[in-house]
C-alpha cells in the first residue's frame, strides 16, 4: 500500500488490532500482520485483551497442552486473573482441560478441537487415564494362543527339524494382522503396540524372539530387519524347593524347633500332608 | 558353615549313624581340625567311643586325617560330604537305570559300607542276587565283576588312595588295603546330559585318562563325525538330520551348545557354565513365580533381562498398573531377590535427585535360596521324625503282630488263628498306619526334590566361583 502514508497505515493497523481483526506476529525482518478469518474474529469479540493473550498462549502449545503455571509465566498475569480467564474460555468452549496420565493431579489446557497427544493420554493402553489391564491381558493371551497353535502345527508336520523350527516362527507383522482381524480391540493398534505386548510375553518366559535381516520392502520389515517370535516351553518344571511347603512359607524365618512355629506343629505341613 | 548346614548335618548323622557319631561329627564340623585328645575332652566322651566314632566317619569318607608338625594327627570333617548323604537315593536310582539291578546293588553296598575291596563287593552282590533269583540258578561272579569294571570305567566308583607301608613316621591309623569308594562328583553328570549327549559321554570318558571329575572340566569339544559314530544304533537318525539338530542346538538362544569351528564337519562344544547359569536363573524364576505370582515373575524376568532398570520403565515394559508394579518390586526387594543401585545426580545425594535402579544379582540370590533349601530339608526331616515318634506305640504294636504272625506261619498255624491275631490291629488303627506310611513317604520324596534344587544351585555357585 505505497500510496498511503506510513502514519496513516500505523493508525489503521492499530485500530484493526484493537478490533481484533488482525493478528500481530513477529518475524526476523520485523513485525508482520495477518488478517484473522471472520469466524475466529467473531469468537473473540466479547473478550478483552488479557483473554486474547491467554488464548494465544494456549494455541501455541499445540496438542501437548500447557499447564496453568506456565501460562502465568508467559503472560505475567496474576493467578486469580488467570483462573477467571480460563473459566471464561472453558465456558465459551474455546479450550478444554485434559488430565495428564503422568501426573494425575496436573491439568493441561489445549484448544477445544485438538486431539491430545499420546504422551498425555498414554496411548492405546489408557482409556480415560485408567490403565486398561484387562485389555492388555486379553491381548496377551490371544497372541500367545496364536503363537502356540503355530508351533503345534509345525511340530505335528513331522518334517525335518530345521523346517519345523522355522515354520513355528511368526513375524510381528503376522501377529499384528491376526489381532486386527480378530477385532477384539476398539482402538486401532499399531505394530509397535503389538510388539510391546509380545515383549511382555517374552518377560513371561513363554515366547522367545530372534531378529533376522530382511530386505527392505518385505512385508513387516523395519529398517532392514524383522522380529520373529516363537512359543517355547519352560526349560525346567517348577523346582523342587517350591514343591515343599517350606519353599512358600511366609513365616519361614520365624520357624525353629521348640518355638511357637516349628516343623512339628506346622499347619502348612499338616495341610499339605492331607492333600 | 552356616547354622542351617550344621543343623542338617547333625540330623543326617544322627539318622544314619546314631547319637555318638553325631556328637563327634558335629563337633568336628563346628570347630575344624582337631587332634584326638582334644575331641575327647571337649565332647566329654570316652576315648574309646571317640575312636570308634572316628572310625565310622573315616570309613565313610566324612572325616579325613592329616599328620601335622610334631607328629600330631588331626582330624577334619567335611560338611559338604555329609550333605551328599541326601543324594544317595538318587545315585542308586541312576545306576539302576544305566546298569540295571547288578549295578544298583553294587552301588548300594558301597554306599552302605563306605569303602570295600572289590572282591568283597562282588561276593556280597552275587550272594544277594542269588537269593532273589529262581531256585537252582546262581549269579555268575564274572558278570558282577564285569559290571563293576564298567562302573569303574565311567568313574562311578573310584579307587581309594592307599597309604604306603614304608611311611613309619605316620602314627595315624594303619594303611588301608586297596579299597574302592564312590566318586560322588561324577554321579550327577549323567541325568543332565540330553539323549544325543549320551553318546558323547561315552566317547569322552575314553579320552579322559586322568580320572579328573568331569564336573571340573569347563567344556570338551567333539566333532560332527564322532557324534555320528557314537549315537546309539536304535535312533535311526541320518547324517543330515543330525547336522540340522546340531545347528539348531547351537543356534538356540539358551546357548547350551556352541559351535567352535568347522574342522571335521563342525566342532561342537558344551558350555557348562552358561547351561548352569540358565538353569540357576530358571530355578530363581520358578521360585519367584510360585511364591509371589506370575506378574511378579514377569517383573523379575524383565529386570534380569535389562540388568538395570528404573521403576517407571518397569511399569512401561511389563504393562502392569503402576501401583501393583511398585508393590511387587518392593516385596521382592524385601525378600532379597533384587537390590537397588543408587546413581546420584547431584553431589549431595539428595533422594529426590537420585536415580534408583533395580537389579538382580544372580549369585547372591542363589546363595540365599541355597540357605533356604538347607533349612527346608532340615524342617522336613524333623517333621518326619516327629510323625514317627508320635505313632511309635502303634508302630511297635504292628511290628509285634507281624512277628507273631511270621512265627506262627513258620510253625504251621491254622487260618482261624492267623485271622484272630490280625484282628488285634483294629480298622482305625490300620487306617492310621496307612496315613503314617503315606506321610513319611511324601516327606521323604519331598526331601529328594529339594535336594535337586540344592544340586543345581550348588553347581552354579561353584562354577561361578571357579571362574572368578
XYZ file of C-alpha atoms in Angstrom:
743
model
C 0.000 0.000 0.000
C 2.589 2.569 -1.055
C 0.205 5.419 -1.718
C -0.905 5.748 1.898
C 1.417 7.432 4.317
C 3.208 5.398 6.979
C 1.488 7.365 9.713
C -1.942 6.588 8.437
C -1.013 2.978 7.934
C 0.061 2.695 11.533
C -3.172 4.216 12.788
C -5.267 1.902 10.635
C -3.342 -1.150 11.719
C -3.648 -0.231 15.359
C -7.383 0.218 15.019
C -7.746 -3.145 13.302
C -5.678 -4.763 16.010
C -7.824 -3.355 18.774
C -10.934 -4.512 16.973
C -9.448 -7.948 16.856
C -9.308 -8.212 13.095
C -5.565 -8.565 12.800
C -3.019 -10.849 14.383
C 0.338 -9.418 15.395
C 3.294 -11.656 14.715
C 6.998 -11.081 14.886
C 9.461 -12.340 12.325
C 13.174 -11.865 11.574
C 12.646 -8.874 9.386
C 10.198 -7.062 11.622
C 6.558 -7.166 12.510
C 4.043 -8.990 10.431
C 0.302 -8.611 10.360
C -2.154 -11.281 9.380
C -5.843 -10.921 8.915
C -7.887 -13.159 11.115
C -10.606 -15.123 9.437
C -14.062 -13.975 10.376
C -15.046 -16.978 12.437
C -12.181 -16.609 14.782
C -12.683 -12.890 14.915
C -16.250 -13.403 15.986
C -15.242 -15.704 18.772
C -13.025 -13.256 20.467
C -15.386 -10.362 20.181
C -16.587 -10.485 23.698
C -13.200 -10.992 25.251
C -10.703 -8.465 26.273
C -7.010 -8.283 25.689
C -5.945 -10.469 28.519
C -8.141 -13.284 27.426
C -6.861 -12.959 23.926
C -3.334 -13.225 25.243
C -4.041 -16.363 27.221
C -5.865 -17.903 24.297
C -2.901 -17.245 22.076
C -0.524 -18.880 24.513
C -2.667 -21.992 24.694
C -2.954 -22.104 20.944
C 0.807 -22.002 20.658
C 1.166 -25.014 22.893
C -0.297 -27.185 20.176
C -1.581 -30.617 21.047
C 0.647 -31.148 24.060
C -1.303 -28.614 26.055
C 0.096 -26.229 28.621
C -0.027 -26.121 32.373
C -1.649 -23.215 34.175
C 1.585 -22.248 35.879
C 3.330 -21.993 32.522
C 0.549 -19.737 31.262
C 1.193 -17.494 34.236
C 4.907 -17.255 33.454
C 4.341 -16.482 29.837
C 1.694 -13.842 30.333
C 2.837 -12.328 33.624
C -0.739 -12.184 34.852
C -1.660 -12.864 38.485
C -3.073 -16.276 39.379
C -6.602 -15.132 40.156
C -6.895 -13.397 36.814
C -5.629 -16.488 35.015
C -8.169 -18.721 36.706
C -11.016 -16.368 35.869
C -9.961 -16.167 32.257
C -9.553 -19.931 31.955
C -13.030 -20.496 33.368
C -14.393 -17.990 30.929
C -12.729 -19.572 27.967
C -13.852 -23.015 29.002
C -17.448 -21.947 29.253
C -17.202 -20.435 25.792
C -15.981 -23.836 24.636
C -12.767 -22.448 23.278
C -10.353 -24.511 25.361
C -10.543 -27.730 27.343
C -8.690 -29.302 30.244
C -7.118 -32.691 29.828
C -5.775 -34.728 32.717
C -2.218 -35.865 32.178
C -1.528 -39.537 32.664
C 1.962 -38.985 34.005
C 0.995 -36.791 36.968
C -2.644 -37.326 37.716
C -3.141 -34.031 39.529
C -1.838 -31.904 36.676
C -4.283 -30.460 34.209
C -3.119 -29.232 30.841
C -5.128 -26.867 28.686
C -5.413 -27.037 24.954
C -7.718 -25.834 22.200
C -11.101 -27.451 22.181
C -10.971 -29.187 18.901
C -7.462 -30.605 19.161
C -6.700 -34.277 19.803
C -4.441 -34.656 22.819
C -1.042 -36.064 22.128
C -0.157 -39.697 23.012
C 2.247 -38.730 25.729
C -0.568 -37.044 27.642
C -3.255 -39.663 27.381
C -0.951 -42.656 27.403
C -1.828 -44.037 24.032
C -3.766 -47.159 23.239
C -3.414 -48.721 26.676
C -5.149 -45.991 28.570
C -8.774 -45.083 28.312
C -9.693 -42.023 30.335
C -6.462 -42.061 32.248
C -7.077 -45.582 33.515
C -4.663 -48.292 32.616
C -6.599 -50.947 30.786
C -5.131 -54.051 32.374
C -7.848 -56.451 31.267
C -7.447 -55.312 27.705
C -3.716 -55.947 27.909
C -4.329 -59.369 29.471
C -6.753 -60.378 26.744
C -4.348 -59.303 24.022
C -1.556 -61.124 25.818
C -3.471 -64.389 25.850
C -4.624 -64.082 22.269
C -1.122 -63.501 20.953
C 0.183 -66.415 22.963
C -2.534 -68.749 21.691
C -1.766 -67.760 18.135
C 1.944 -68.476 18.546
C 1.278 -71.695 20.411
C -1.025 -73.081 17.738
C 1.542 -72.180 15.104
C 4.208 -74.079 16.998
C 1.881 -77.071 17.409
C 1.129 -77.344 13.716
C 4.811 -77.050 12.965
C 5.662 -79.850 15.366
C 2.970 -82.133 14.039
C 4.039 -81.729 10.461
C 6.946 -84.076 11.266
C 9.277 -82.668 8.724
C 12.943 -82.279 9.297
C 13.839 -80.231 12.359
C 15.069 -77.122 10.581
C 11.798 -76.635 8.763
C 9.885 -77.396 11.918
C 11.629 -74.666 13.797
C 11.409 -72.104 11.030
C 7.736 -72.638 10.467
C 6.983 -72.193 14.125
C 8.202 -68.619 13.938
C 5.791 -65.762 13.331
C 6.837 -62.245 12.472
C 5.411 -59.316 14.395
C 3.589 -58.274 11.258
C 1.735 -61.602 11.113
C 0.683 -61.347 14.720
C -0.480 -57.782 14.142
C -2.609 -58.819 11.194
C -4.124 -61.677 13.193
C -5.060 -59.407 16.083
C -6.549 -56.798 13.765
C -8.648 -59.451 12.070
C -9.849 -60.777 15.410
C -11.363 -57.387 16.036
C -11.238 -57.521 19.817
C -9.787 -54.070 20.066
C -11.916 -50.968 19.636
C -8.823 -48.814 19.431
C -6.614 -49.056 16.409
C -3.376 -50.840 17.302
C -0.103 -50.250 15.556
C 2.695 -52.748 15.066
C 4.694 -51.154 17.888
C 1.787 -51.749 20.241
C 1.725 -55.405 19.303
C 5.451 -55.554 19.821
C 5.100 -54.242 23.366
C 2.540 -56.956 24.049
C 4.852 -59.572 22.609
C 7.639 -58.248 24.811
C 5.514 -58.878 27.869
C 5.108 -62.441 26.681
C 8.877 -62.705 26.494
C 9.092 -61.500 30.079
C 6.571 -64.169 30.980
C 9.025 -66.701 29.656
C 6.516 -68.142 27.189
C 7.905 -66.724 23.980
C 11.347 -66.141 22.525
C 12.406 -63.637 19.903
C 15.042 -63.531 17.201
C 15.899 -60.756 14.814
C 16.731 -61.580 11.249
C 17.916 -59.357 8.479
C 15.227 -58.790 5.907
C 15.323 -56.952 2.631
C 13.780 -53.524 2.631
C 10.331 -53.812 1.230
C 9.388 -57.236 2.513
C 6.191 -57.003 4.426
C 6.681 -56.058 8.018
C 10.336 -55.209 7.974
C 11.549 -52.154 9.822
C 14.938 -50.667 8.979
C 16.110 -53.788 7.259
C 15.360 -56.329 9.970
C 12.368 -58.292 11.147
C 11.447 -59.597 14.572
C 10.318 -63.206 14.766
C 8.526 -64.730 17.712
C 8.030 -68.322 18.739
C 6.247 -70.070 21.597
C 8.598 -72.088 23.811
C 8.333 -74.481 26.711
C 9.985 -73.620 30.026
C 13.345 -75.326 30.494
C 12.648 -76.752 33.929
C 9.413 -77.716 35.662
C 8.640 -75.940 38.964
C 11.709 -76.551 41.026
C 11.966 -78.923 43.996
C 12.039 -76.269 46.674
C 8.601 -74.936 45.855
C 7.047 -78.382 45.993
C 7.684 -78.476 49.705
C 5.619 -76.232 51.973
C 8.798 -74.590 53.308
C 9.549 -73.047 49.938
C 6.389 -70.953 50.021
C 6.081 -70.412 53.748
C 5.542 -66.774 54.768
C 6.874 -67.294 58.296
C 9.950 -69.240 57.290
C 12.350 -67.055 59.237
C 10.468 -67.462 62.493
C 10.349 -71.223 62.337
C 12.660 -73.244 64.553
C 12.368 -76.363 66.661
C 10.820 -75.766 70.061
C 9.350 -72.411 69.155
C 5.805 -71.231 68.527
C 6.240 -72.050 64.884
C 8.154 -75.249 64.325
C 8.222 -78.096 61.841
C 6.447 -80.367 64.313
C 3.362 -78.222 64.582
C 3.479 -76.519 61.205
C -0.054 -76.077 59.915
C 1.074 -75.690 56.325
C 2.742 -79.073 56.501
C -0.337 -80.666 58.025
C -2.496 -79.314 55.231
C -0.001 -80.374 52.638
C 0.240 -83.894 54.017
C -3.511 -84.330 53.934
C -3.692 -83.294 50.334
C 29.394 -73.452 57.916
C 26.092 -71.809 58.490
C 23.784 -72.778 61.287
C 21.337 -74.305 58.851
C 24.014 -76.539 57.333
C 25.265 -77.671 60.726
C 21.738 -78.486 61.828
C 21.142 -80.502 58.692
C 24.425 -82.373 59.099
C 23.568 -83.242 62.676
C 20.171 -84.586 61.661
C 21.666 -86.685 58.875
C 24.436 -88.103 61.026
C 22.002 -88.953 63.761
C 19.671 -90.730 61.403
C 22.335 -92.755 59.674
C 24.866 -93.466 62.410
C 23.424 -92.689 65.832
C 23.926 -90.286 68.705
C 27.606 -90.667 69.468
C 28.794 -90.334 65.901
C 26.529 -87.346 65.549
C 28.047 -85.623 68.551
C 31.598 -86.151 67.378
C 30.780 -85.263 63.786
C 29.006 -82.037 64.628
C 31.771 -81.032 66.987
C 34.362 -81.529 64.265
C 32.325 -79.609 61.724
C 31.932 -76.722 64.132
C 35.498 -76.493 65.301
C 37.506 -77.590 62.298
C 40.658 -79.610 62.521
C 41.387 -81.176 65.923
C 43.554 -83.904 67.409
C 42.093 -86.940 69.148
C 42.575 -85.965 72.777
C 41.011 -82.541 72.287
C 37.936 -84.065 70.723
C 37.529 -86.474 73.608
C 37.988 -83.717 76.118
C 35.656 -81.207 74.517
C 32.778 -83.527 73.875
C 33.107 -85.321 77.184
C 33.007 -88.789 75.682
C 35.443 -91.574 76.495
C 38.469 -92.037 74.294
C 37.280 -95.448 73.252
C 33.970 -94.198 71.949
C 35.612 -91.307 70.167
C 37.917 -93.736 68.391
C 35.016 -95.889 67.286
C 33.050 -92.888 66.064
C 36.025 -91.557 64.144
C 36.489 -94.984 62.603
C 32.957 -94.934 61.267
C 33.341 -91.422 59.945
C 36.643 -92.101 58.231
C 35.303 -95.293 56.701
C 32.513 -93.305 55.116
C 34.859 -90.577 53.872
C 33.280 -87.936 56.034
C 36.398 -87.216 58.041
C 39.954 -87.031 56.840
C 43.122 -87.105 58.853
C 46.453 -85.453 58.480
C 49.776 -85.531 60.200
C 50.834 -82.148 61.421
C 54.115 -80.867 62.722
C 55.369 -82.547 65.880
C 53.686 -85.732 64.773
C 50.187 -84.847 65.928
C 47.395 -86.347 63.881
C 44.460 -84.037 63.334
C 41.013 -84.955 62.128
C 38.889 -82.761 59.960
C 35.277 -83.196 58.941
C 33.938 -82.049 55.626
C 30.460 -80.616 55.838
C 29.797 -80.902 52.124
C 30.387 -84.656 52.205
C 27.864 -85.082 54.953
C 25.308 -83.162 52.897
C 25.925 -85.510 49.984
C 24.273 -88.249 52.016
C 20.969 -86.747 50.953
C 21.758 -87.709 47.434
C 22.377 -91.422 47.931
C 18.918 -92.482 46.747
C 19.467 -90.596 43.505
C 22.818 -92.267 42.915
C 21.279 -95.676 43.334
C 18.443 -94.822 41.011
C 20.773 -93.508 38.315
C 22.897 -96.616 38.413
C 19.799 -98.719 38.208
C 18.657 -97.027 35.021
C 22.057 -97.318 33.396
C 23.393 -100.615 34.661
C 20.288 -102.490 35.826
C 19.998 -104.423 39.073
C 23.575 -105.577 39.320
C 24.898 -102.054 39.162
C 22.280 -100.886 41.599
C 23.265 -103.456 44.179
C 26.959 -102.761 43.789
C 26.463 -99.065 44.389
C 24.129 -99.736 47.284
C 26.651 -101.993 49.001
C 29.419 -99.472 48.564
C 27.299 -96.642 49.898
C 26.273 -98.660 52.925
C 29.814 -99.638 53.769
C 31.732 -96.560 52.784
C 34.765 -98.385 51.453
C 35.117 -102.010 50.376
C 37.511 -104.166 48.441
C 36.390 -105.262 45.015
C 36.301 -108.916 45.890
C 34.161 -108.279 48.959
C 31.670 -106.248 46.929
C 31.429 -108.794 44.166
C 30.869 -111.612 46.619
C 28.152 -109.796 48.551
C 26.286 -108.664 45.479
C 26.419 -112.060 43.857
C 25.073 -113.664 47.023
C 22.227 -111.187 47.244
C 21.312 -111.670 43.635
C 21.385 -115.433 44.017
C 18.874 -115.174 46.832
C 16.399 -113.295 44.726
C 16.823 -115.406 41.628
C 14.906 -118.579 40.900
C 15.935 -121.712 42.720
C 18.767 -123.590 41.187
C 20.392 -120.665 39.439
C 23.382 -118.830 40.830
C 24.738 -115.480 39.937
C 27.881 -115.561 37.965
C 30.751 -113.812 39.701
C 32.197 -112.848 36.377
C 29.103 -110.944 35.404
C 29.146 -108.933 38.584
C 32.836 -108.189 38.139
C 32.117 -107.085 34.605
C 29.535 -104.594 35.734
C 31.925 -103.454 38.403
C 34.645 -102.800 35.877
C 32.229 -100.850 33.706
C 31.236 -98.755 36.680
C 34.880 -98.059 37.384
C 35.475 -97.097 33.752
C 32.792 -94.478 33.782
C 34.020 -93.218 37.137
C 31.034 -94.204 39.183
C 33.389 -95.937 41.565
C 36.904 -94.907 42.257
C 39.878 -96.441 43.892
C 40.935 -95.129 47.271
C 44.457 -93.957 47.689
C 46.418 -96.361 49.827
C 48.867 -95.242 52.422
C 52.341 -96.571 51.581
C 53.530 -99.092 54.141
C 57.033 -97.668 54.308
C 55.829 -94.498 55.989
C 56.920 -95.091 59.595
C 56.577 -91.534 60.791
C 52.820 -91.784 60.383
C 51.336 -92.578 63.773
C 47.863 -92.483 62.311
C 45.681 -95.491 61.626
C 47.271 -98.453 59.788
C 47.389 -98.228 55.995
C 44.142 -99.296 54.360
C 44.202 -102.031 51.766
C 43.324 -101.074 48.178
C 39.667 -100.363 48.574
C 37.074 -98.672 46.484
C 34.880 -95.733 47.114
C 32.124 -93.974 45.252
C 33.275 -90.986 43.335
C 30.347 -88.814 44.009
C 31.029 -85.874 41.799
C 30.598 -87.848 38.651
C 27.335 -89.407 39.508
C 25.263 -86.416 38.918
C 26.517 -85.653 35.485
C 24.525 -88.413 33.888
C 20.972 -87.192 34.386
C 21.864 -83.825 32.964
C 23.029 -84.806 29.528
C 20.498 -84.968 26.739
C 19.720 -88.041 24.706
C 22.180 -87.177 21.980
C 24.705 -86.397 24.605
C 24.716 -89.921 25.990
C 26.757 -90.988 23.030
C 29.108 -88.130 23.541
C 29.684 -89.009 27.133
C 30.951 -92.450 26.397
C 33.381 -91.140 23.853
C 34.776 -88.512 26.146
C 35.174 -90.889 29.033
C 37.675 -92.802 26.936
C 39.625 -89.636 26.366
C 39.632 -88.755 29.997
C 42.620 -90.677 31.226
C 43.496 -88.742 34.336
C 40.268 -89.553 36.135
C 39.583 -85.914 36.733
C 35.992 -85.477 37.863
C 34.032 -84.358 34.866
C 32.264 -81.565 36.666
C 35.518 -79.640 36.818
C 36.051 -79.573 33.063
C 34.501 -76.441 31.561
C 33.915 -77.844 28.085
C 35.023 -80.509 25.741
C 34.831 -80.317 22.001
C 33.604 -83.127 19.893
C 33.296 -83.067 16.209
C 30.449 -83.979 13.993
C 31.716 -87.329 12.801
C 32.445 -88.588 16.297
C 28.959 -87.722 17.392
C 27.506 -89.533 14.444
C 29.573 -92.615 15.125
C 28.736 -92.745 18.778
C 24.991 -92.365 18.514
C 23.128 -95.423 19.808
C 22.037 -97.607 16.915
C 18.335 -97.574 17.577
C 17.962 -93.878 16.890
C 17.873 -94.059 13.153
C 18.974 -90.519 12.591
C 20.518 -89.768 9.256
C 23.591 -87.604 8.908
C 21.696 -84.615 7.551
C 19.097 -84.683 10.261
C 21.876 -84.903 12.822
C 23.520 -81.892 11.226
C 20.321 -79.965 11.427
C 19.753 -80.890 15.059
C 23.274 -79.784 15.902
C 22.818 -76.475 14.128
C 19.529 -75.924 15.906
C 21.143 -76.686 19.250
C 23.971 -74.310 18.522
C 21.640 -71.527 17.404
C 19.329 -71.778 20.337
C 19.210 -68.596 22.430
C 19.848 -70.653 25.552
C 23.383 -71.331 24.313
C 23.850 -74.736 25.847
C 25.789 -75.927 22.831
C 28.177 -73.792 20.870
C 29.938 -74.256 17.595
C 33.623 -73.612 17.804
C 34.853 -74.263 14.297
C 34.288 -76.075 11.071
C 37.018 -78.706 11.024
C 35.786 -82.252 10.632
C 32.327 -81.128 9.660
C 31.831 -78.838 12.649
C 33.266 -78.837 16.156
C 30.714 -78.592 18.915
C 31.216 -77.566 22.471
C 29.058 -77.722 25.559
C 29.075 -74.510 27.547
C 28.654 -75.906 31.010
C 28.874 -72.548 32.702
C 26.192 -70.988 30.513
C 23.998 -74.032 30.929
C 24.340 -73.902 34.697
C 23.650 -70.176 34.721
C 20.458 -70.636 32.678
C 19.296 -73.454 34.912
C 20.015 -71.476 38.066
C 18.164 -68.470 36.646
C 15.226 -70.678 35.715
C 15.187 -72.023 39.274
C 15.115 -68.493 40.668
C 12.324 -67.507 38.306
C 10.338 -70.582 39.251
C 10.659 -69.778 42.948
C 9.567 -66.167 42.358
C 6.620 -67.350 40.316
C 5.382 -69.819 42.905
C 5.878 -67.533 45.847
C 4.703 -64.186 44.520
C 2.631 -64.857 41.407
C 3.129 -64.748 37.672
C 3.041 -60.954 37.424
C 5.940 -60.750 39.817
C 7.715 -63.357 37.720
C 7.237 -61.120 34.711
C 8.825 -58.187 36.502
C 11.646 -60.406 37.722
C 12.477 -61.649 34.244
C 12.248 -58.100 32.933
C 14.804 -56.837 35.447
C 17.019 -59.838 34.688
C 16.996 -59.050 31.003
C 17.514 -55.334 31.268
C 20.114 -55.672 34.013
C 19.441 -52.212 35.486
C 16.084 -50.530 35.190
C 14.146 -47.687 36.752
C 10.785 -48.070 38.408
C 8.939 -46.042 35.779
C 10.394 -48.155 33.000
C 9.334 -51.336 34.778
C 5.718 -50.204 34.620
C 6.010 -49.360 30.942
C 7.704 -52.532 29.789
C 5.806 -55.010 31.873
C 2.410 -53.426 31.174
C 1.339 -53.665 34.773
C -0.505 -50.826 36.541
C 1.817 -48.538 38.453
C 0.540 -49.277 41.942
C 0.788 -53.032 41.580
C 4.183 -52.860 39.959
C 5.505 -50.750 42.819
C 4.114 -53.118 45.403
C 5.652 -56.147 43.755
C 9.042 -54.528 43.320
C 9.203 -53.648 46.995
C 8.129 -57.104 48.050
C 10.853 -58.725 46.007
C 13.332 -56.186 47.306
C 12.468 -57.016 50.894
C 12.939 -60.730 50.243
C 16.389 -60.022 48.803
C 15.679 -61.239 45.329
C 16.522 -57.794 43.999
C 18.782 -54.974 45.006
C 18.863 -51.240 44.413
C 21.612 -49.297 42.765
C 21.755 -45.588 43.509
C 23.053 -43.151 40.956
C 23.081 -39.619 42.314
C 22.521 -36.714 40.002
C 23.934 -34.147 42.379
C 26.934 -34.392 44.710
C 24.709 -34.151 47.732
C 22.926 -37.479 47.082
C 19.506 -35.983 47.675
C 16.876 -38.706 47.293
C 14.664 -36.592 45.045
C 17.540 -36.070 42.670
C 18.896 -39.608 42.560
C 18.231 -42.402 40.137
C 17.274 -45.670 41.780
C 17.828 -48.671 39.567
C 16.629 -52.175 40.297
C 18.940 -55.038 39.557
C 19.207 -58.771 40.190
C 22.460 -60.305 41.361
C 22.058 -63.970 40.487
C 24.942 -65.224 42.591
C 23.753 -63.698 45.832
C 20.137 -64.661 45.161
C 21.298 -68.232 44.512
C 23.198 -68.288 47.792
C 20.193 -67.006 49.676
C 17.986 -69.641 48.112
C 20.512 -72.371 48.872
C 20.497 -71.469 52.516
C 16.728 -71.656 52.500
C 16.888 -75.099 50.901
C 19.111 -76.419 53.677
C 16.759 -75.181 56.311
C 13.765 -76.620 54.432
C 15.282 -80.074 54.304
C 16.116 -79.884 57.990
C 12.472 -78.979 58.650
C 11.221 -81.856 56.566
C 13.460 -84.366 58.322
C 12.361 -83.076 61.708
C 8.735 -83.359 60.768
C 9.260 -86.895 59.574
C 10.924 -87.851 62.844
C 8.153 -86.162 64.765
C 5.464 -88.061 62.889
C 7.240 -91.337 63.517
C 7.675 -90.553 67.199
C 4.004 -89.668 67.595
C 2.913 -93.013 66.320
C 5.644 -95.023 67.989
C 3.266 -97.052 70.096
C 1.214 -98.029 67.096
C 4.267 -98.936 65.063
C 5.618 -101.148 67.819
C 2.303 -102.911 68.135
C 2.118 -103.610 64.436
C 5.668 -104.906 64.466
C 4.880 -107.299 67.295
C 1.805 -108.560 65.493
C 3.793 -109.158 62.338
C 6.456 -111.025 64.264
C 3.818 -113.245 65.875
C 2.192 -113.985 62.545
C 5.523 -114.822 60.969
C 6.491 -117.190 63.739
C 3.084 -118.861 63.667
C 3.272 -119.334 59.932
C 6.657 -120.931 60.334
C 5.253 -123.420 62.834
C 2.201 -124.075 60.640
C -0.809 -122.492 62.347
C -4.408 -122.505 61.145
C -6.183 -119.823 59.161
C -8.541 -119.000 62.002
C -5.730 -118.348 64.446
C -3.970 -116.085 61.968
C -7.161 -114.153 61.454
C -7.518 -113.654 65.188
C -4.044 -112.262 65.505
C -4.536 -109.912 62.606
C -7.649 -108.522 64.176
C -5.600 -107.326 67.077
C -4.994 -104.275 64.953
C -8.339 -102.524 64.636
C -9.532 -100.870 61.441
C -8.970 -97.258 62.531
C -5.505 -98.214 63.676
C -4.846 -99.729 60.302
C -6.039 -96.504 58.761
C -3.697 -94.553 60.943
C -0.799 -96.716 59.922
C -1.656 -96.198 56.284
C -1.740 -92.427 56.713
C 1.539 -92.515 58.584
C 3.200 -94.512 55.850
C 1.899 -92.178 53.197
C 3.042 -89.095 55.071
C 6.509 -90.412 55.700
C 6.872 -91.337 52.054
C 5.701 -87.934 50.984
C 8.169 -86.184 53.268
C 10.957 -88.406 52.032
C 10.149 -87.735 48.394
C 9.985 -84.036 49.083
C 13.459 -84.126 50.637
C 14.838 -85.603 47.462
C 13.124 -82.957 45.369
C 14.546 -80.115 47.408
C 17.918 -81.791 47.065
C 17.578 -81.426 43.311
C 17.330 -77.679 43.714
C 20.334 -77.748 46.010
C 22.319 -79.597 43.393
C 21.580 -77.030 40.691
C 22.323 -74.058 42.878
C 25.490 -75.547 44.344
C 26.861 -76.447 40.927
C 26.155 -72.972 39.650
C 27.772 -71.262 42.620
C 30.820 -73.490 42.444
C 31.213 -72.975 38.713
C 30.956 -69.197 39.039
C 33.410 -69.045 41.924
C 35.953 -71.066 39.982
C 35.788 -68.682 37.075
C 36.472 -65.623 39.167
